[in-house]
């Protein structure tokens, strides 16, 4: 397997489903709710590959299914159907969705890091910053207190969190700091894959720049493969070489990021590009 | 085998928001570039010159036609149909693109921008630093600017930085989109010296120039374009 990860025919629906669901939803119909049975098709027919050290962008408006997609990759959501292979797990042979929940947890704790838009999803705001990192390390079976503390210091230094704040609660941190603690936590076990879901949305521009620079530095220095979900083309342009555009739960276009921005093919992508400020 | 053989290249843009309006970028383009050769293209703005370069670099997806390129990594490959991964690899290692517009990442100093280009090709950091400096010096970018962010640079400074970043890799094939557009005569000469130097080392080039006089001294073949088509050509 050359790819770092491979996803095939991923689908996630909410509702009982009917034979018409897939035919009557998607970008051609401009909806993701099945008009026959009311099922929500959050994403369907999604196939993608990420190569080692590559950063793949996923853009689309809210409701396009991009967050559902990454949450399904992080096993936050169970897919309705689909296959997911990770090269770093048993050479990419087993479909990860067929694994037992114990093995899924193992993959999630050892092989992936996730940074959510909302820090309260990724952090325990009432546990210290250091404690949050320790949690991720403990889940991966690292029980040595000294080495946990050492790793936490290392990560917080890397992400520019003053070590003096290590024992403070993230609840009292600024938005940008919370995001940096989340990144520390996600990176704690040096995972080969990092999932970033709208990580700079809602931050001040200067803070946003700081978080983006940190992500770029991690990518450059550690060669981590990443999936970056954003509705913001300037974030995508800064971080990615390749981009996927989603609408109503489907991929409408994919290509080189500069090509998507300068020669968008699909009507929806053209609309997105023309909507840039 | 030539380095690049373009046959019947067409590029049109389909604008969905304007009722499916079609804009023709270029049509019926045939060009052959030999190894180590330099092709110059002239024409008014809007004639389709940049469209050809952007199709080669695949910032644009060609509508039809083929562009057979002799790649070090992939052998003969049709750039019109190459996969995204292949294009990324080819851009990183073989084809450079210099445009009149600077598209550098924010918050990266001038010097680091040039260094990063080299490091991406696998060059060790120490060597990259040395080469980046000598390249910036060659293009006459004031040393006081090396450690600053280029977003406040003047047009000419940005262009010089862009040239340094593209040429430091000594790419096999270089696309030049008006590389002398906003330069004074001294800087133009620096560009010409570097072009001649790269040529001696075997870099093939395709460039768009405003300045015919400047161009004639470096090109092997010259083509002129009008409304998306090549209307004339001659060998220098």
PDB file of C-alpha atoms in Angstrom, chain A residues 2 24 32 50 54 80 85-86 108 122 126 131 142 159 170 173 188 202 210 216 257:
ATOM      1  CA  UNK A   2       1.540   3.322  -1.128  1.00  0.00           C
ATOM      2  CA  UNK A  24     -32.608  11.670  -4.594  1.00  0.00           C
ATOM      3  CA  UNK A  32     -29.067  15.802   1.670  1.00  0.00           C
ATOM      4  CA  UNK A  50      -3.828  10.495   1.485  1.00  0.00           C
ATOM      5  CA  UNK A  54       0.777  14.758   2.432  1.00  0.00           C
ATOM      6  CA  UNK A  80     -23.316   3.232   7.548  1.00  0.00           C
ATOM      7  CA  UNK A  85      -7.410   1.309   5.397  1.00  0.00           C
ATOM      8  CA  UNK A  86      -4.385   2.686   7.209  1.00  0.00           C
ATOM      9  CA  UNK A 108      -7.371   5.808  17.363  1.00  0.00           C
ATOM     10  CA  UNK A 122     -11.003  17.570  22.235  1.00  0.00           C
ATOM     11  CA  UNK A 126     -11.464  21.067  33.884  1.00  0.00           C
ATOM     12  CA  UNK A 131      -3.279  16.296  32.451  1.00  0.00           C
ATOM     13  CA  UNK A 142       2.318   4.915  28.565  1.00  0.00           C
ATOM     14  CA  UNK A 159       3.218  24.686  20.923  1.00  0.00           C
ATOM     15  CA  UNK A 170      -7.650  25.037  29.789  1.00  0.00           C
ATOM     16  CA  UNK A 173      -7.044  29.731  28.517  1.00  0.00           C
ATOM     17  CA  UNK A 188       1.207  13.334  22.057  1.00  0.00           C
ATOM     18  CA  UNK A 202     -13.584  31.628  15.212  1.00  0.00           C
ATOM     19  CA  UNK A 210      -0.060  31.446  14.898  1.00  0.00           C
ATOM     20  CA  UNK A 216       2.787  23.852   9.090  1.00  0.00           C
ATOM     21  CA  UNK A 257      -5.153  23.116  -4.749  1.00  0.00           C
TER      22      UNK A 257
END
